[in-house]
CSV table of C-alpha atoms in Angstrom, one decimal:
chain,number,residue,atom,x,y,z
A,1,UNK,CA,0.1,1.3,-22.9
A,2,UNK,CA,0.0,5.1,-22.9
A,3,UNK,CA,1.8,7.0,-20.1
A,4,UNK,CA,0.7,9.8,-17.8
A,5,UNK,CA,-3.1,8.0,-17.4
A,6,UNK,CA,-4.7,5.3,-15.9
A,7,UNK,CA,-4.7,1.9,-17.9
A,8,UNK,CA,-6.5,-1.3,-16.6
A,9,UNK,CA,-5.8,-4.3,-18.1
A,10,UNK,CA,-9.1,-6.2,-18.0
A,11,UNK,CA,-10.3,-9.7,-19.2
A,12,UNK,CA,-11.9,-13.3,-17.6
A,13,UNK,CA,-9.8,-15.3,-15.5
A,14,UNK,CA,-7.3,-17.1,-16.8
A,15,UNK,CA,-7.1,-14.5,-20.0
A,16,UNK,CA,-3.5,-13.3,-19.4
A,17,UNK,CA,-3.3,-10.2,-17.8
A,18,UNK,CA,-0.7,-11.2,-14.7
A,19,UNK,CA,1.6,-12.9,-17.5
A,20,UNK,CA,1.6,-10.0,-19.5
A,21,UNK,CA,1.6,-7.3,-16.6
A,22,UNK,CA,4.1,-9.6,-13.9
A,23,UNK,CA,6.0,-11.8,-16.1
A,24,UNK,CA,7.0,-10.0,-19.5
A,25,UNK,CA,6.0,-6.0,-18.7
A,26,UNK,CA,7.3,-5.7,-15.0
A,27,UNK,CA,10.1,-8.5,-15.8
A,28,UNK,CA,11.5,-7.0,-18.9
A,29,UNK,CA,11.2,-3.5,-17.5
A,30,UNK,CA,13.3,-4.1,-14.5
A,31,UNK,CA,15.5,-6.7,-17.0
A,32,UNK,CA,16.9,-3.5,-19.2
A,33,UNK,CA,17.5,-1.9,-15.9
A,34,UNK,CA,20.2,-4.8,-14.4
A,35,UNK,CA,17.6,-6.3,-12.0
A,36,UNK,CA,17.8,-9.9,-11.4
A,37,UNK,CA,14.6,-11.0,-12.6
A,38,UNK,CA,13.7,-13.7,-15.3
A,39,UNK,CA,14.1,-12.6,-18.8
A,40,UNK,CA,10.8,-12.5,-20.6
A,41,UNK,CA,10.4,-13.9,-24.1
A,42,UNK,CA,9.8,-10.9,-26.2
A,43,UNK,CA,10.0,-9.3,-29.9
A,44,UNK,CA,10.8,-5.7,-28.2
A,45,UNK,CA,9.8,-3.0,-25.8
A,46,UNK,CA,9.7,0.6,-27.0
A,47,UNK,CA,9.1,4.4,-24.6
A,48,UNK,CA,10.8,3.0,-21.5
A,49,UNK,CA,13.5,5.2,-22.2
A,50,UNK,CA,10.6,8.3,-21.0
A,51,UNK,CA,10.0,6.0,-17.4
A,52,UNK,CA,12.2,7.2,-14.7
A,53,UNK,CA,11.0,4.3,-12.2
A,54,UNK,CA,9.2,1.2,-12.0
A,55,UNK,CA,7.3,0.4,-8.9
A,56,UNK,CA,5.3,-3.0,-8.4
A,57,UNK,CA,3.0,-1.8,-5.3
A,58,UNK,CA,1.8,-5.9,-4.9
A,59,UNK,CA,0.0,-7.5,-1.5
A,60,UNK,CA,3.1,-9.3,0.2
A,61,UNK,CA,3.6,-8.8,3.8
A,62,UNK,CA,5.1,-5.3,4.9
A,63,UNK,CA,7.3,-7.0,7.6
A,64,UNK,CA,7.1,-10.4,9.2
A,65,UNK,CA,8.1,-9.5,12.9
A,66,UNK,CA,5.9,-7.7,15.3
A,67,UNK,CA,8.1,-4.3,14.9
A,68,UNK,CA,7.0,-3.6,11.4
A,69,UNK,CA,3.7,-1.7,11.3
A,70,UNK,CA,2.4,0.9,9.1
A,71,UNK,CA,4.1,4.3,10.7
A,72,UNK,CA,7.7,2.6,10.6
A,73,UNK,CA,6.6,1.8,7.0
A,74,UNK,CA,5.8,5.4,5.8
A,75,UNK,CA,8.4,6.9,8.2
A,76,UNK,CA,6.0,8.7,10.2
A,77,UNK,CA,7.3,7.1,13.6
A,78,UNK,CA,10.7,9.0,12.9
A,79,UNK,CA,9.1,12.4,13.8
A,80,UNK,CA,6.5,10.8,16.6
A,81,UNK,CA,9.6,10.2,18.1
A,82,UNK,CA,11.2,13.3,17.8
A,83,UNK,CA,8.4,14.8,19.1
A,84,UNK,CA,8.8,12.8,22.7
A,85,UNK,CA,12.3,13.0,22.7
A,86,UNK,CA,11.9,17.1,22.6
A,87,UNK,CA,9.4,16.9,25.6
A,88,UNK,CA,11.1,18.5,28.6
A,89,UNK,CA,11.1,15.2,30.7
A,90,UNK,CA,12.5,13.4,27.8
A,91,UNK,CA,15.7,16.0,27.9
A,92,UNK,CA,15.4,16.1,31.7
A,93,UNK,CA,16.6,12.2,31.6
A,94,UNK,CA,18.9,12.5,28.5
A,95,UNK,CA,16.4,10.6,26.7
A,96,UNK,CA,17.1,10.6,22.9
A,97,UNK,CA,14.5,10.0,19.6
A,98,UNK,CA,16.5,6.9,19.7
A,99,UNK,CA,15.4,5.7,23.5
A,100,UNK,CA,11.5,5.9,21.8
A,101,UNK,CA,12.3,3.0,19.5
A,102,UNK,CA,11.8,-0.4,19.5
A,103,UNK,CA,14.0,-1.6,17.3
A,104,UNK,CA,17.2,-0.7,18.7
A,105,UNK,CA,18.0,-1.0,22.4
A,106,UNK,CA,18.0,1.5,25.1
A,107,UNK,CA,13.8,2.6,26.1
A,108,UNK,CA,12.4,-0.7,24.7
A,109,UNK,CA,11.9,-4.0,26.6
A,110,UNK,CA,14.5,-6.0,26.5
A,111,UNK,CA,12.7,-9.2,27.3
A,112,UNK,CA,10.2,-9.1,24.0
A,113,UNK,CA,12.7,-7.0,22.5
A,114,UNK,CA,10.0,-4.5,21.5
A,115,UNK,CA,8.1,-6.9,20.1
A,116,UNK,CA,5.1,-6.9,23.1
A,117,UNK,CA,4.6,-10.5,22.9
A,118,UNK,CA,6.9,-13.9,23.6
A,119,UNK,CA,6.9,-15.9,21.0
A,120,UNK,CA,6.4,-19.9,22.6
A,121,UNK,CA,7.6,-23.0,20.2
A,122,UNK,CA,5.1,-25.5,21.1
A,123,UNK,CA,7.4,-28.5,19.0
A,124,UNK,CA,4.7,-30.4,17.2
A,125,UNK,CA,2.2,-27.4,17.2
A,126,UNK,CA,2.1,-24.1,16.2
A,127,UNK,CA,3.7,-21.6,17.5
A,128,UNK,CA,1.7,-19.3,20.4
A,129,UNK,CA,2.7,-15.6,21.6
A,130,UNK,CA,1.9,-14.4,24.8
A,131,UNK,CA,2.1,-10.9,25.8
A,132,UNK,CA,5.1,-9.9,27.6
A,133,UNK,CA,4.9,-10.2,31.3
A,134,UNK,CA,7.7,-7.7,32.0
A,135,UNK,CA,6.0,-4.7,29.6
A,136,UNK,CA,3.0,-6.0,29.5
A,137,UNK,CA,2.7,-5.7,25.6
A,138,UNK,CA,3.4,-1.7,25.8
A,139,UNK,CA,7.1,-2.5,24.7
A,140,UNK,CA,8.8,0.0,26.3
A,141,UNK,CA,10.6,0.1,30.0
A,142,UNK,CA,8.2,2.1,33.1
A,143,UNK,CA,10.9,5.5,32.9
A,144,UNK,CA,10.3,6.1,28.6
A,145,UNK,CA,6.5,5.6,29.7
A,146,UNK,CA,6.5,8.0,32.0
A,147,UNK,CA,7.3,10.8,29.1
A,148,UNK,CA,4.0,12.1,28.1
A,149,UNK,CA,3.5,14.4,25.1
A,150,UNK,CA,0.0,16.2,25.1
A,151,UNK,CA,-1.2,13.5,28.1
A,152,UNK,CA,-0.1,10.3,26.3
A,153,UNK,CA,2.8,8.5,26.7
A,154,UNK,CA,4.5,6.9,23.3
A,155,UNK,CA,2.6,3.5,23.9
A,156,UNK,CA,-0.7,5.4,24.1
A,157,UNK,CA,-0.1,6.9,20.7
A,158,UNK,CA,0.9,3.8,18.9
A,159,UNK,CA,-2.5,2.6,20.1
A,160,UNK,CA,-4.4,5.6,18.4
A,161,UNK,CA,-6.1,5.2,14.8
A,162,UNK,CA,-4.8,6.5,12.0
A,163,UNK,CA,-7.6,9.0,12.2
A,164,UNK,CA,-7.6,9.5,15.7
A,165,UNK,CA,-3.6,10.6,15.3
A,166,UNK,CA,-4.4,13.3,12.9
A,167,UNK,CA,-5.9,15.3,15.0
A,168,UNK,CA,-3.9,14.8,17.7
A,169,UNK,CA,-0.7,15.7,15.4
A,170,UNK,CA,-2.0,18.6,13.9
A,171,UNK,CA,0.2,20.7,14.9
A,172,UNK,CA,3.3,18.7,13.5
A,173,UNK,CA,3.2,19.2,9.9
A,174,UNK,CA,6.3,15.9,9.0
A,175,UNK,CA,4.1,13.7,11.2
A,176,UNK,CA,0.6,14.7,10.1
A,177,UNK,CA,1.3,14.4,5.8
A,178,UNK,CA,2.3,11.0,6.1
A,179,UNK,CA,-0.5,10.2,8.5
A,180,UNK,CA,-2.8,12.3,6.3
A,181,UNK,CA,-1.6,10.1,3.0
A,182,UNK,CA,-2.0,6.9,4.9
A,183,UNK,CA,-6.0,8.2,5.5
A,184,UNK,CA,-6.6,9.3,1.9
A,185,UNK,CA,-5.6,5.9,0.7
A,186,UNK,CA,-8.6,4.4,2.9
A,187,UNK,CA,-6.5,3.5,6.0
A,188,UNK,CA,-7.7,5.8,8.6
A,189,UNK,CA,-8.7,3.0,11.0
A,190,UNK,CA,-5.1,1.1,11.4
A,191,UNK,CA,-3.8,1.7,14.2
A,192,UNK,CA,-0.3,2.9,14.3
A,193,UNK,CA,1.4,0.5,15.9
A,194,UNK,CA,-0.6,-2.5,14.6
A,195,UNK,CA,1.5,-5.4,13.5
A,196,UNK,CA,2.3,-5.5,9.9
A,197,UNK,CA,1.9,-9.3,10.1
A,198,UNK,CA,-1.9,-9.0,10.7
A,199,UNK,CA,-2.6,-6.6,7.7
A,200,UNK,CA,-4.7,-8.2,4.6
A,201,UNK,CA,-2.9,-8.4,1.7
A,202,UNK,CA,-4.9,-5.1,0.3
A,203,UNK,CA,-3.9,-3.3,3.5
A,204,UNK,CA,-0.5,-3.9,2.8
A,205,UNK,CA,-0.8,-2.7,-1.2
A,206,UNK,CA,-2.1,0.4,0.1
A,207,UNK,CA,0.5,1.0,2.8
A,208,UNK,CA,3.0,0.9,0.3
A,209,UNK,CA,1.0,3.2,-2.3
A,210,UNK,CA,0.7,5.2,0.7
A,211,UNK,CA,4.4,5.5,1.5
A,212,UNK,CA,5.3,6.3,-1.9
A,213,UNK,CA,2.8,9.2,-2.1
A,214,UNK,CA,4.7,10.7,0.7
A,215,UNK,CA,8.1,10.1,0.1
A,216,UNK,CA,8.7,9.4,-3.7
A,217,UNK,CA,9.0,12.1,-6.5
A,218,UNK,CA,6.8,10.1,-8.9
A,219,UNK,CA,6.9,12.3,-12.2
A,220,UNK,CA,8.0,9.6,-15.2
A,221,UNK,CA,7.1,6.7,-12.9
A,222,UNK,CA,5.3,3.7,-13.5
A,223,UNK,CA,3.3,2.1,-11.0
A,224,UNK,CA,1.8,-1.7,-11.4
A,225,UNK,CA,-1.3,-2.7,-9.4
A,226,UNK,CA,-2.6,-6.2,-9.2
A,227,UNK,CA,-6.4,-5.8,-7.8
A,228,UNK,CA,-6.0,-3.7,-5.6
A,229,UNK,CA,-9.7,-2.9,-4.5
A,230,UNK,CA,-9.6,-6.9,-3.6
A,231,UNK,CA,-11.9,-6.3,0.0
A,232,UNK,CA,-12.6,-2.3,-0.2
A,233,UNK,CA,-16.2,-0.9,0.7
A,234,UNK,CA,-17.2,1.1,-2.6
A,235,UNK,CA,-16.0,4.2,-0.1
A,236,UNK,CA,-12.4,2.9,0.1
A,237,UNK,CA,-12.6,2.2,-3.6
A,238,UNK,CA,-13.2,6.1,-4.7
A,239,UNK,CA,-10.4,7.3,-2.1
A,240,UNK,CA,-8.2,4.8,-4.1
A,241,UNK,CA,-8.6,6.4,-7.3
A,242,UNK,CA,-8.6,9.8,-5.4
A,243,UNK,CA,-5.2,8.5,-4.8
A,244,UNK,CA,-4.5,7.1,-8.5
A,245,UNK,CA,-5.5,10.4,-9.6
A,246,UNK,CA,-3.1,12.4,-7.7
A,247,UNK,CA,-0.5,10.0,-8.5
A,248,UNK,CA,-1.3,10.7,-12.2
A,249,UNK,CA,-1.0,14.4,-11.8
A,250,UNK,CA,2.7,14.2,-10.3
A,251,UNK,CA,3.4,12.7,-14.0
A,252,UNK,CA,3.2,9.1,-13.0
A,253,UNK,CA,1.5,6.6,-15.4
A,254,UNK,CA,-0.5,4.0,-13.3
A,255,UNK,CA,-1.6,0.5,-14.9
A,256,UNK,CA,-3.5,-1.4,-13.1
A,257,UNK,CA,-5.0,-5.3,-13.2
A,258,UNK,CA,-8.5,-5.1,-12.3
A,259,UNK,CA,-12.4,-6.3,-12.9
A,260,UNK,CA,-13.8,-4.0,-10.7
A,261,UNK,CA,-16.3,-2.1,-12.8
A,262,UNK,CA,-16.2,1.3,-10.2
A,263,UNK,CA,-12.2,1.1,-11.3
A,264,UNK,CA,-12.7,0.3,-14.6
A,265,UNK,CA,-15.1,2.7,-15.4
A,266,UNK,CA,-13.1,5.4,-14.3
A,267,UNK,CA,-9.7,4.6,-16.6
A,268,UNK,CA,-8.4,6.4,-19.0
A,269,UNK,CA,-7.4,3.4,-21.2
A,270,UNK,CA,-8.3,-0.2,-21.1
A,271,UNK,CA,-6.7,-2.9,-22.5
A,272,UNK,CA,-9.1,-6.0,-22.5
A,273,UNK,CA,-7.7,-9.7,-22.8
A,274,UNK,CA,-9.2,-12.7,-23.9
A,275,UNK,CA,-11.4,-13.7,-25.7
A,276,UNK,CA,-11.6,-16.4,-22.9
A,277,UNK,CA,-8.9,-18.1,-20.2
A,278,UNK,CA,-6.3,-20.5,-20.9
A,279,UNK,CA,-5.2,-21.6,-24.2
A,280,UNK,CA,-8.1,-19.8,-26.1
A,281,UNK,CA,-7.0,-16.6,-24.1
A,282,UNK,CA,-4.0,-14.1,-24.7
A,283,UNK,CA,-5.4,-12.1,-27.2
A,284,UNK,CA,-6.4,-8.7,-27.3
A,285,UNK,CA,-9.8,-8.3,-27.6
A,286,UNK,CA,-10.3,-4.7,-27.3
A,287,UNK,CA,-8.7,-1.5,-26.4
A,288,UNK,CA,-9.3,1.8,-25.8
A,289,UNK,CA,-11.5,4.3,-23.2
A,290,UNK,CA,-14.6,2.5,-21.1
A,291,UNK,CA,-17.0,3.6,-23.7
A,292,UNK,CA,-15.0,1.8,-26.3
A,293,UNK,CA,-15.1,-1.3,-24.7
A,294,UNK,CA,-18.5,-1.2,-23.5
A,295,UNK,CA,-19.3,-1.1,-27.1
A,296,UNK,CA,-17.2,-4.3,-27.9
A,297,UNK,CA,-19.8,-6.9,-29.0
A,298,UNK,CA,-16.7,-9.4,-28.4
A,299,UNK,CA,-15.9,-8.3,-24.8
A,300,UNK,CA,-17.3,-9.6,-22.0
A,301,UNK,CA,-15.6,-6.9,-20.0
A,302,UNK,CA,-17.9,-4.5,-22.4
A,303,UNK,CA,-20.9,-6.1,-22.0
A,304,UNK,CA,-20.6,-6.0,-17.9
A,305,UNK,CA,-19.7,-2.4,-18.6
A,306,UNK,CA,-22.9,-1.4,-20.7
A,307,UNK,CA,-25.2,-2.9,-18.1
A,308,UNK,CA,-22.8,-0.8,-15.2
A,309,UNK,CA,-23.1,2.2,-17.7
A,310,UNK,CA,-27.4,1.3,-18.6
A,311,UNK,CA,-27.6,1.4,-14.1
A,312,UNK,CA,-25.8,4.6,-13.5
A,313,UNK,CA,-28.4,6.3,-16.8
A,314,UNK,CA,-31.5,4.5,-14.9
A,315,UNK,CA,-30.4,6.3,-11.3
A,316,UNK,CA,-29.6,9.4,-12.9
């Protein structure tokens, strides 16, 4: 697996690729490094020593209470509520950056706890949520709405899309990068305060990609993808690799499992399981750039990518 590029591991279902990226890659990685994961079975690992981090970006939930959302995720909500604490009402009522949270008390509903919505047990069924009849779902008590920043109050923003907030940030360079990341990585139509619990399991991949571009100092890091254009418009799909290919010019290496041919057309290296799933898989069958594989007579990943390759000659 060479590092500083961008390596798919390819192959049919069933050929290997999450037991070799998830359960002995990522597993002995994070093994030699005191984590408590299971130990892989394994002859020996070699150039680890030259990865500073390793960082599985998968598609588990962010957060499984209302309060988690994408801004509290990338940290953008920290200088959002800076921003309405400095207001002059804000300081006029000793209102602190604190008072604009809902996770701790003091501005937020007490009755939801910040949450917006009661949660019902219903016994024998599942469990309903109403919307809070004391905030009426904006989560904050009537005196921390009042405070208005540029004609919206704090509620107002956390309704605003990702896109929508850019502009209206502009002029607050901490608040508008990590907006501006969470846009590049296809995301521009969250909004901010939308419950982590209702992203898709790609949304949340690409929150945390996100988060990571704007926090972490990636040079020598390694980061592991499993499908991550899983429900991505073919426009989402090139601001991913946009991303990818920032990440790779900060010195991180990024490996990827993937069968997308836009993604895997667009790799540096390849590595290509098979020849087929189950027992009669966990071989490799080919590796090397796209061009390599696609001339592969043994790889069904190279024959899907001489047709993709025969298309994109025909258009041009």
């Amino acid at each position: 697996i060479p590092l500083g590029l961008m390596v798919c591991i390819s192959g049919v279902s069933g050929s290997g690729k999450s037991t070799l990226v998830h359960d002995v890659l990522y597993n002995a990685l994070m093994s030699r490094r005191g984590a408590a994961v299971p130990k892989p079975e394994l002859d020996s690992i070699e150039g680890d020593d030259k990865l500073s981090e390793i960082i599985l970006v998968d598609q588990s939930p962010l957060g499984r209470t209302p309060r988690s959302n994408p801004v509290t995720y990338i940290k953008a909500f920290d200088g959002i509520r800076e921003v309405f604490a400095s207001v002059p009402e804000a300081k006029k009522r000793n209102f602190t950056a604190g008072h604009f949270s809902f996770n701790i008390p003091g501005g937020r509903c007490e009755t939801c706890q910040g949450d917006g919505t009661i949660t019902v047990e219903m016994q024998f069924l599942a469990d309903v949520e109403l919307v809070c009849e004391e905030c009426h779902g904006t989560r904050f008590k009537p005196a921390i709405l009042e405070v208005r920043y540029k004609g919206k109050n704090i509620h107002e923003v956390l309704q605003m899309t990702v896109k929508e907030a850019l502009v209206f940030f502009a002029g607050v360079p901490s608040v508008a990068h990590k907006l501006r990341v969470l846009d590049e990585v296809g995301l521009g139509y969250l909004r901010l305060g939308q419950s982590a619990t209702t992203l898709s399991g790609g949304e949340a991949q690409r929150v945390r990609l996100a988060a990571h571009m704007a926090h972490a100092a990636t040079s020598q890091t390694l980061f592991i993808f499993d499908e991550p254009t899983t429900g991505l418009h073919f426009d989402d799909i090139a601001k991913l690799l946009t991303a990818f290919n920032r990440l790779i010019g900060l010195g991180a290496t990024v490996l990827v499992i993937e069968h997308n041919l836009d993604v895997l057309k667009s790799a540096d290296w390849i590595i290509d399981l098979g020849p087929e799933g189950g027992d009669a898989g966990g071989y490799v069958v080919a590796a090397g750039p796209p061009e390599g594989i696609a001339a592969c007579p043994e790889s069904y990943t190279g024959k899907f990518l001489t047709r993709y390759f025969s298309s994109e000659l025909a258009r041009a």
